[in-house]
Coordinates of C-alpha atoms in Angstrom, one line a residue:
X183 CA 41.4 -11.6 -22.9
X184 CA 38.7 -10.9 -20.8
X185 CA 35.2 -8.6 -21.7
X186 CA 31.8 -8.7 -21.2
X187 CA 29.9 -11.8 -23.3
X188 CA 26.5 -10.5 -24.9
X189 CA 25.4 -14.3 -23.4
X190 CA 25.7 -12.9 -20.2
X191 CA 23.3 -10.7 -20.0
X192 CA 19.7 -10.1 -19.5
X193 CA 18.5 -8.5 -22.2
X194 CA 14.5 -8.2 -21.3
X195 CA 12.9 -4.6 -21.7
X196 CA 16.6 -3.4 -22.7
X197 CA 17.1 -1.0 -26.0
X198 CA 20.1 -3.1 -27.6
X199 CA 22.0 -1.6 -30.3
X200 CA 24.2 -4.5 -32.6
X201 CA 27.4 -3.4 -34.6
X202 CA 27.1 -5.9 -37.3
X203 CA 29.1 -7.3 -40.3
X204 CA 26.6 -7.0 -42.6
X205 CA 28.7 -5.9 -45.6
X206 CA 28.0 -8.2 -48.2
X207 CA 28.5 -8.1 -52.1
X208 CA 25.9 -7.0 -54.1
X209 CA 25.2 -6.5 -57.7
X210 CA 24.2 -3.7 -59.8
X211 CA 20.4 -4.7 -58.9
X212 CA 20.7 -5.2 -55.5
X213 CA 21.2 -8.6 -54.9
X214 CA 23.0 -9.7 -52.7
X215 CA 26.1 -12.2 -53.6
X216 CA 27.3 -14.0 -50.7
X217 CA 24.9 -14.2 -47.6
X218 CA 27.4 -15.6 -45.3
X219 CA 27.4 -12.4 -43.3
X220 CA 23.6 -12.0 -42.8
X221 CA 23.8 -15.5 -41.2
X222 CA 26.5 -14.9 -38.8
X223 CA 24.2 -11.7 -37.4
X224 CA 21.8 -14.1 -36.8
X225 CA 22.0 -15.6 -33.3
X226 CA 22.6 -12.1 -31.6
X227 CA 19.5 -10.9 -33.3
X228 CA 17.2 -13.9 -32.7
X229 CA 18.8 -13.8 -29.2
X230 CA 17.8 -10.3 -28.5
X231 CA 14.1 -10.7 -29.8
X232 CA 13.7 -13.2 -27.7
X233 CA 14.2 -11.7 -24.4
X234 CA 11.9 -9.2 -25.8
X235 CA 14.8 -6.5 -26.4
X236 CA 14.0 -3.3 -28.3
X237 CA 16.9 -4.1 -31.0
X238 CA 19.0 -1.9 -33.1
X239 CA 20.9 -3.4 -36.0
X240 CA 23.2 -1.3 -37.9
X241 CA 27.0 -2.0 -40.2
X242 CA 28.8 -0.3 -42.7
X243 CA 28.5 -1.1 -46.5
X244 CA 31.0 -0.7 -49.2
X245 CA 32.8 3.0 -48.8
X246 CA 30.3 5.5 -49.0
X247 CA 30.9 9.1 -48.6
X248 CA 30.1 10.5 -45.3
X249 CA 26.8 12.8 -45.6
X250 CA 26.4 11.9 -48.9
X251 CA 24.3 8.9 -49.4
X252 CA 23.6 6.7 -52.8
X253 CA 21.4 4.5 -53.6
X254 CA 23.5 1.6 -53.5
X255 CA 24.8 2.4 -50.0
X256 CA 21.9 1.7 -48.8
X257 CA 21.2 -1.4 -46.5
X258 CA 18.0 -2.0 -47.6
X259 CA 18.4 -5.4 -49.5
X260 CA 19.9 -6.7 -46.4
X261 CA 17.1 -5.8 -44.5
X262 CA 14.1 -7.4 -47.1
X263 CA 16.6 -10.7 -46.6
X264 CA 17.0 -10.5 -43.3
X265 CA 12.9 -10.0 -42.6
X266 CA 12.6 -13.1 -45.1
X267 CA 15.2 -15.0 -42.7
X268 CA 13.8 -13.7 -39.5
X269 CA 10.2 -14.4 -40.5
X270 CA 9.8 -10.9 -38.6
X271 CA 9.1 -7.7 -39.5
X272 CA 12.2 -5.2 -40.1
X273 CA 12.1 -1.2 -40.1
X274 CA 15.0 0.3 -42.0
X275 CA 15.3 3.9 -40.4
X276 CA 17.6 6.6 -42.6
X277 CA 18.7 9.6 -40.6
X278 CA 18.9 8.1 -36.7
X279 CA 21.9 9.5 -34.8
X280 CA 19.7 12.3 -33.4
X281 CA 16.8 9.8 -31.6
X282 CA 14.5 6.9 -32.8
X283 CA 12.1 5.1 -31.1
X284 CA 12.0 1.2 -31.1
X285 CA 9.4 -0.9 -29.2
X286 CA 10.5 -4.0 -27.1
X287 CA 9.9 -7.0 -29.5
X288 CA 11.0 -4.5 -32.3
X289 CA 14.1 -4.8 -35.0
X290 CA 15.0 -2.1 -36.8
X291 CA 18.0 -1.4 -39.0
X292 CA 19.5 1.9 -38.9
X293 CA 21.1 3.3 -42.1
X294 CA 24.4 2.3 -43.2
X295 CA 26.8 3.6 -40.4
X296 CA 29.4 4.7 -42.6
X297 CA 27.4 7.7 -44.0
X298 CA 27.1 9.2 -40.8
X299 CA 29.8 12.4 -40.5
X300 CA 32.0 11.6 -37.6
X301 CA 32.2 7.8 -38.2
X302 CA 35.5 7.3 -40.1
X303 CA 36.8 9.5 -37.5
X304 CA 36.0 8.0 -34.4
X305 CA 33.7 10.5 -33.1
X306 CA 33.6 11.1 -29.8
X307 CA 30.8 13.6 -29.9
X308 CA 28.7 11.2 -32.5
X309 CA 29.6 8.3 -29.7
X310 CA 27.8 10.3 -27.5
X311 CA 24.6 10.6 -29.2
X312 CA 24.4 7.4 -29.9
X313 CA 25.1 5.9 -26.9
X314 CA 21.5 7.8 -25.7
X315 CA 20.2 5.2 -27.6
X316 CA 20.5 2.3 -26.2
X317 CA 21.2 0.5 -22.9
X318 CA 23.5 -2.4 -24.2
X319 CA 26.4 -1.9 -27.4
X320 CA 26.9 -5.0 -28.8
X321 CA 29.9 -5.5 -31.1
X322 CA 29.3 -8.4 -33.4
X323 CA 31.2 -7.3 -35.9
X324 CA 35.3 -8.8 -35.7
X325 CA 35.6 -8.3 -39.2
X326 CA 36.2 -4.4 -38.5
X327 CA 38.1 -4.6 -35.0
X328 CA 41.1 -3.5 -36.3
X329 CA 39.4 0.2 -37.5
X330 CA 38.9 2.9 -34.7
X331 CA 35.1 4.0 -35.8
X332 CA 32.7 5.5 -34.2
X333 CA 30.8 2.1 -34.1
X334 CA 33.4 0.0 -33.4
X335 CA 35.5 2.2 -31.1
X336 CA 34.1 5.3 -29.9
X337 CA 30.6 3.6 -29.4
X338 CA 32.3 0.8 -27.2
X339 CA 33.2 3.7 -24.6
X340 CA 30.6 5.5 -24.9
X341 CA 27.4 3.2 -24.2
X342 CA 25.8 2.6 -20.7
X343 CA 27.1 -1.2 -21.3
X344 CA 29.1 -2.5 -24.0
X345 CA 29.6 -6.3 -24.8
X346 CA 30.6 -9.1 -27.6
X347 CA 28.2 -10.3 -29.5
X348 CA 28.2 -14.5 -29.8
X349 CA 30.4 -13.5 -33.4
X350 CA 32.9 -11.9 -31.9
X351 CA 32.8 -14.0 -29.2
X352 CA 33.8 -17.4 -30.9
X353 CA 36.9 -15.6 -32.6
X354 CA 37.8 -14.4 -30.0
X355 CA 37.8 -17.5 -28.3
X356 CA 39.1 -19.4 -31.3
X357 CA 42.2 -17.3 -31.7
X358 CA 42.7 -17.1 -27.5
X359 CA 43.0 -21.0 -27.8
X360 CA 45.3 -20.9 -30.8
X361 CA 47.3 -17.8 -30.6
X362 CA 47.5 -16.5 -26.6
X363 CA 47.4 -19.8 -24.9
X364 CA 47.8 -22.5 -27.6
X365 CA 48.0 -26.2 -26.3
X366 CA 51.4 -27.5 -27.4
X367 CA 52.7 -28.4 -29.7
X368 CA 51.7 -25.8 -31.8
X369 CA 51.9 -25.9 -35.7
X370 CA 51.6 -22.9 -37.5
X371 CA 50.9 -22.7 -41.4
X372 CA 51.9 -19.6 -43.3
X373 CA 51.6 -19.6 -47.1
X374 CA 51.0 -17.1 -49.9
X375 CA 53.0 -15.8 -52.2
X376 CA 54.9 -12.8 -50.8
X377 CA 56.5 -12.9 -47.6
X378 CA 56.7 -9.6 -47.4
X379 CA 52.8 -9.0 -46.5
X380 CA 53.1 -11.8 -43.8
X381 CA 56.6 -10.7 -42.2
X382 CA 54.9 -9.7 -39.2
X383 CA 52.9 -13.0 -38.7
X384 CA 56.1 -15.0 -39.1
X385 CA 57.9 -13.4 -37.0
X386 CA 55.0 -13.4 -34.3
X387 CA 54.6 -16.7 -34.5
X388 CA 57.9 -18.1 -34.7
X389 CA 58.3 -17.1 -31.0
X390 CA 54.8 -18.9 -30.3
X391 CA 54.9 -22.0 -32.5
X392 CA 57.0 -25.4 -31.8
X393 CA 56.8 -26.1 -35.8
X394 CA 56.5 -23.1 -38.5
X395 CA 55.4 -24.3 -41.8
X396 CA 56.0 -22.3 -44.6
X397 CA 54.6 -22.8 -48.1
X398 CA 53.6 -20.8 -51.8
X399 CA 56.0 -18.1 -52.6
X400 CA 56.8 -17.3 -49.2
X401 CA 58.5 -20.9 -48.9
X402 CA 60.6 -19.8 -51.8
X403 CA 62.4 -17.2 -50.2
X404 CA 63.1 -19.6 -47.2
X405 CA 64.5 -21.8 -49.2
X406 CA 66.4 -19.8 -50.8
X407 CA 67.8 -18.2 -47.2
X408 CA 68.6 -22.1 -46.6
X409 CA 70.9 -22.1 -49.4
X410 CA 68.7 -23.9 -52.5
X411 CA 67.9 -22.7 -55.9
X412 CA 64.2 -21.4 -56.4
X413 CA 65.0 -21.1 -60.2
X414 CA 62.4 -18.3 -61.7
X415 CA 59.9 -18.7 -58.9
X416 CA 58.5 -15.5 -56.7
X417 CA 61.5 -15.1 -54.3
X418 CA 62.0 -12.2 -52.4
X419 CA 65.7 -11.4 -51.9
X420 CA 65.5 -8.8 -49.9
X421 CA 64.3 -10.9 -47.0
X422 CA 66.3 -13.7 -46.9
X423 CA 68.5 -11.9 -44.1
X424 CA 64.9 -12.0 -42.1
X425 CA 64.2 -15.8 -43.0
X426 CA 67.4 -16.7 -42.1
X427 CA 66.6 -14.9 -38.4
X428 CA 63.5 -16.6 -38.2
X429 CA 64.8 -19.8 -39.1
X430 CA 68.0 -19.7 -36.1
X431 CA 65.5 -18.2 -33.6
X432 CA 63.5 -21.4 -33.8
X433 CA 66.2 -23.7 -33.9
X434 CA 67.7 -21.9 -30.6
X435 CA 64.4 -22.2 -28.7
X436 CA 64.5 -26.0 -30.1
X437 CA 61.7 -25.6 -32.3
X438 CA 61.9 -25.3 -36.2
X439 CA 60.8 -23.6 -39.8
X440 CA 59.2 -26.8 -42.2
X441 CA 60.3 -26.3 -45.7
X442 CA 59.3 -28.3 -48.6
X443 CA 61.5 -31.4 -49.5
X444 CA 59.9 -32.0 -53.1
X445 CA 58.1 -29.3 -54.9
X446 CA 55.9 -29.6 -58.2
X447 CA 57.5 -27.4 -61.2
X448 CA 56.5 -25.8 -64.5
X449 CA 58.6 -23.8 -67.1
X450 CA 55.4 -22.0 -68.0
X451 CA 52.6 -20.2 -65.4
X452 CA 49.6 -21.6 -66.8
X453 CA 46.6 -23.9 -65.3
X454 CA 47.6 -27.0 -67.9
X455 CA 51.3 -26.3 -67.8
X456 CA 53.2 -29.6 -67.4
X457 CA 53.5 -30.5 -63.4
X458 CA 57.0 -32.2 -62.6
X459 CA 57.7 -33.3 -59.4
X460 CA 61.5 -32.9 -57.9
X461 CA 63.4 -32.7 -55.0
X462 CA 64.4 -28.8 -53.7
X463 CA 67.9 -29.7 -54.6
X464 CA 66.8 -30.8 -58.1
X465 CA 65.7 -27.2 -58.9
X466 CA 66.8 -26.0 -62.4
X467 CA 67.4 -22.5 -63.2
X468 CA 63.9 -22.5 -65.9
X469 CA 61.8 -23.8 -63.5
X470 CA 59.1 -22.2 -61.4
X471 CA 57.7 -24.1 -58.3
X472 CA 54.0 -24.3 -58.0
X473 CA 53.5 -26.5 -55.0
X474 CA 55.3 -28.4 -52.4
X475 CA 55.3 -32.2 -53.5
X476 CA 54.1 -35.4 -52.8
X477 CA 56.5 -36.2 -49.9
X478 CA 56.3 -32.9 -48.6
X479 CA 52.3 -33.7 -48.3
X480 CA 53.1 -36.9 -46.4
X481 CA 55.3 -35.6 -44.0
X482 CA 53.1 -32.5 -42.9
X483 CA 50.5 -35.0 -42.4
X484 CA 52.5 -36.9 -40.3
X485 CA 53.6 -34.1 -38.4
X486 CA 50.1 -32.4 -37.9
X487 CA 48.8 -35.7 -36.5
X488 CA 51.0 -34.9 -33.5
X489 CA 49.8 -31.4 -33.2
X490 CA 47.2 -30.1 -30.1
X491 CA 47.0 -26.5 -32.0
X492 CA 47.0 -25.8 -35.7
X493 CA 46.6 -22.4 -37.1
X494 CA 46.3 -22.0 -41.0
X495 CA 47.1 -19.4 -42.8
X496 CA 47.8 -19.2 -46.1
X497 CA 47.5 -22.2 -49.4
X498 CA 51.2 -23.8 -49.9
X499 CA 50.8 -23.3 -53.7
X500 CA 48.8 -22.2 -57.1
X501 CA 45.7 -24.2 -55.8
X502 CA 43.6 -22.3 -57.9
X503 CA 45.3 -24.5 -60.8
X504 CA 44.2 -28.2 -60.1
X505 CA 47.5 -29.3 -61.5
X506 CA 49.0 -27.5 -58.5
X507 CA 46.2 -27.6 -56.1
X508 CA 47.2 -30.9 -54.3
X509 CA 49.5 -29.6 -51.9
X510 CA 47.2 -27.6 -50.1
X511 CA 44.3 -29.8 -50.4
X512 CA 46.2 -32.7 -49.0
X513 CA 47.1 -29.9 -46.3
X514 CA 43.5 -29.1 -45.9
X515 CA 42.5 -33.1 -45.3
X516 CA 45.2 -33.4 -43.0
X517 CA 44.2 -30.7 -40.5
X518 CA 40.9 -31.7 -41.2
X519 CA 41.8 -35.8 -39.9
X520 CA 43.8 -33.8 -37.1
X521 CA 42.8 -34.2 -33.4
X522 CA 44.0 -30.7 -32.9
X523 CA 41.8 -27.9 -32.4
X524 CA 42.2 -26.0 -36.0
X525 CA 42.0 -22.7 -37.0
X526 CA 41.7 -21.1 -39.9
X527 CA 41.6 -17.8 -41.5
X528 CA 42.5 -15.2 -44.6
X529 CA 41.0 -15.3 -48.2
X530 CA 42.8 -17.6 -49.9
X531 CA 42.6 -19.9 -47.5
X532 CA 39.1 -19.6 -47.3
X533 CA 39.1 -20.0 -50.6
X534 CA 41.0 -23.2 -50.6
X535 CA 38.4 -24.7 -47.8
X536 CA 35.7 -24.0 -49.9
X537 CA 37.4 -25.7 -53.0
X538 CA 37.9 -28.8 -50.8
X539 CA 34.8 -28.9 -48.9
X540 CA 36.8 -28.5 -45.6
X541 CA 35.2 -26.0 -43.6
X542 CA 33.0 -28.3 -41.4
X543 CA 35.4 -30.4 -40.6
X544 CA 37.7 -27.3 -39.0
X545 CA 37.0 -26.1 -35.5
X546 CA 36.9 -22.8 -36.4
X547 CA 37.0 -21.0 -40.0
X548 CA 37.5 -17.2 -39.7
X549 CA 35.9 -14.5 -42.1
X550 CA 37.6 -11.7 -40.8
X551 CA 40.0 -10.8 -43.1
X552 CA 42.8 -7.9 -41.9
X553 CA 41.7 -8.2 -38.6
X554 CA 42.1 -12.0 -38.1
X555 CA 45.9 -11.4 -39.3
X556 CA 46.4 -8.0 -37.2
X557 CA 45.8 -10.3 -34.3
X558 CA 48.2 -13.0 -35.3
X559 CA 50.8 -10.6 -35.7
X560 CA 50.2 -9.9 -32.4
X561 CA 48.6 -6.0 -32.9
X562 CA 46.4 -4.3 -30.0
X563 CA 42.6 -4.4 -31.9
X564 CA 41.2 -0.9 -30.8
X565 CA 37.7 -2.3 -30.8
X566 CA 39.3 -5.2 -28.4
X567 CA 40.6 -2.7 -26.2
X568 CA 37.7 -1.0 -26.0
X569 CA 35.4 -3.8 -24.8
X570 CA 38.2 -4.9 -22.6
X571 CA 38.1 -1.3 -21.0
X572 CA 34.6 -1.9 -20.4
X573 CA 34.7 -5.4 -18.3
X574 CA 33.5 -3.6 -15.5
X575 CA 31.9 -0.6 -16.3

């Protein structure tokens, strides 16, 4: 995927507006909950300052109502924190789509982006406004490529020069490496509990990946398609025609679908609900599988430590029960132990990395939400195209 790199440029005297992520939680005072996102803005920031840019921060927060802002749409406690970070002063500026001056050496947020009229619907006229702002667009923000905004979109097409911010960047280079042009073999992890919301994926990646393993309730329905009981666990019998076509187009490309050989089971959903380990054929009709099982563990392990690429998606059971969390943390270690370069990305499996204490140990740990799995599925990102239509303009 080629576009401009933000890295790339000289930046000195320049007025360079940022599209951010910087929508984090906050509470009913104000503060915020997670900071994760203020950090990640960071190094395009610091960056900017530092070739003595006149910088221009701005992002969207929560779901305001165009034209009609409240106070708690407001991205002023991100801007006291990020001042506190910076150790530099920070100008929050309200109403700024009609013309603002910044000095060089200056950072100034500009209001939420979202309550501007014309954002939501990809403006081209508020595009254009904006762009006589700046000289460079930066888009730091891959958490929001899959929206056609003004700010993400629009913007991008608009500006006198549009780039990727060092964010952006890294994703995109992550999932280049794992998804585009993988090094073989590549293993692919899909879990979760409804294969229905991750058809796409699975049938993306099956085309892509030399092994496909499947796990959580989304493994049910593939065993199930393979001709075992699943007893009273989450299938989803309306797609077993589709897991049996994903399952033959592996094998007839010599490549293959992983499914559990032992699974942990329970006759009652509950986080101290007796844990009994059996083999898929073992299944009884009362039982509900929570996990993939001990041998199962081992011989992912031992299949991931011949991997070059491994992209994770997805826990393999109810790891937010310890009694059926060790499925997906012994998962977790093993990519972790792997040589391969590992990807990661989605909620819960951000969540299970953060249970396990995994995330330093990955190559790369994606925040992004519905736009990392748009581009697994293999979608066009309108926010990618934009910046690709820009290499060289």
């Amino acid at each position: 995927m080629l576009f401009r790199k933000f890295r790339d440029l000289d930046l000195t005297g320049k007025r360079v507006f940022i599209r951010a992520d910087l929508n984090v939680p906050l509470d009913d005072s104000g503060n915020i909950g997670d900071e994760s996102r203020i950090h990640a803005a960071l190094p395009a920031i610091r960056e900017a300052l530092a070739q003595g840019a006149a910088v221009m921060v701005t992002s969207h927060l929560g779901r305001p109502a165009e034209g009609d802002p409240q106070p708690e749409d407001s991205l002023a406690p991100v801007a006291t924190r990020l001042c506190a970070l910076l150790g530099h002063p920070v100008r929050l500026v309200q109403d700024w789509t009609h013309g603002l001056s910044v000095e060089a050496g200056e950072l100034v947020i500009l209001e939420n982006c979202r309550l501007n009229r014309g954002e939501k619907a990809d403006s081209a006229e508020l595009a254009a406004r904006i762009a006589c702002l700046c000289d460079v667009y930066v888009n730091d923000a891959f958490a929001t490529a899959h929206r056609a905004e003004c700010t993400t979109h629009a913007l991008a097409l608009a500006a006198p020069i549009a780039c990727a911010g060092p964010q952006l960047t890294a994703e995109l280079e992550a999932l280049g490496r794992a998804v585009e042009s993988p090094e073989q073999p590549l293993v692919a992890i899909v879990g979760g509990s409804k294969m229905s919301t991750k058809l796409a994926i699975l049938q993306n990646l099956a085309l892509k990946a030399d092994r496909l393993i499947v796990g959580g309730g989304i493994a049910n329905t593939f065993l199930m398609a393979a001709g075992f009981k699943a007893g009273r666990s989450l299938v989803e019998p309306e797609l077993l025609a589709e897991a049996r076509q994903i399952m033959a187009g592996m094998r007839g490309r010599g490549a293959s679908v992983v499914l559990p050989i032992d699974v942990v089971t329970t006759r009652e959903f509950a986080p101290q609900a007796d844990a009994i380990v059996k083999p898929v054929a073992e299944v009884a009709d009362e039982d509900m599988i929570l996990d993939i099982g001990p041998e199962t563990a081992a011989e992912l392990a031992a299949q991931l430590r011949t991997a070059r690429t491994i992209l994770w998606n997805g826990p393999l059971g109810v790891f937010e029960f310890d009694r059926f969390a060790e499925g997906t943390r012994a998962l977790g270690r093993a990519i972790a132990d792997s040589s391969a370069m590992s990807l990661a990305g989605g909620g819960d499996t951000i969540a299970a990395i953060g249970k396990f204490g995994l995330a330093a140990q990955l190559d790369h740990v994606s925040n992004a939400g519905s736009a990392f799995l748009e581009f697994i599925e293999g979608k066009t990102l309108p926010a990618l195209e934009a910046l690709q239509q820009r290499v060289n303009h």
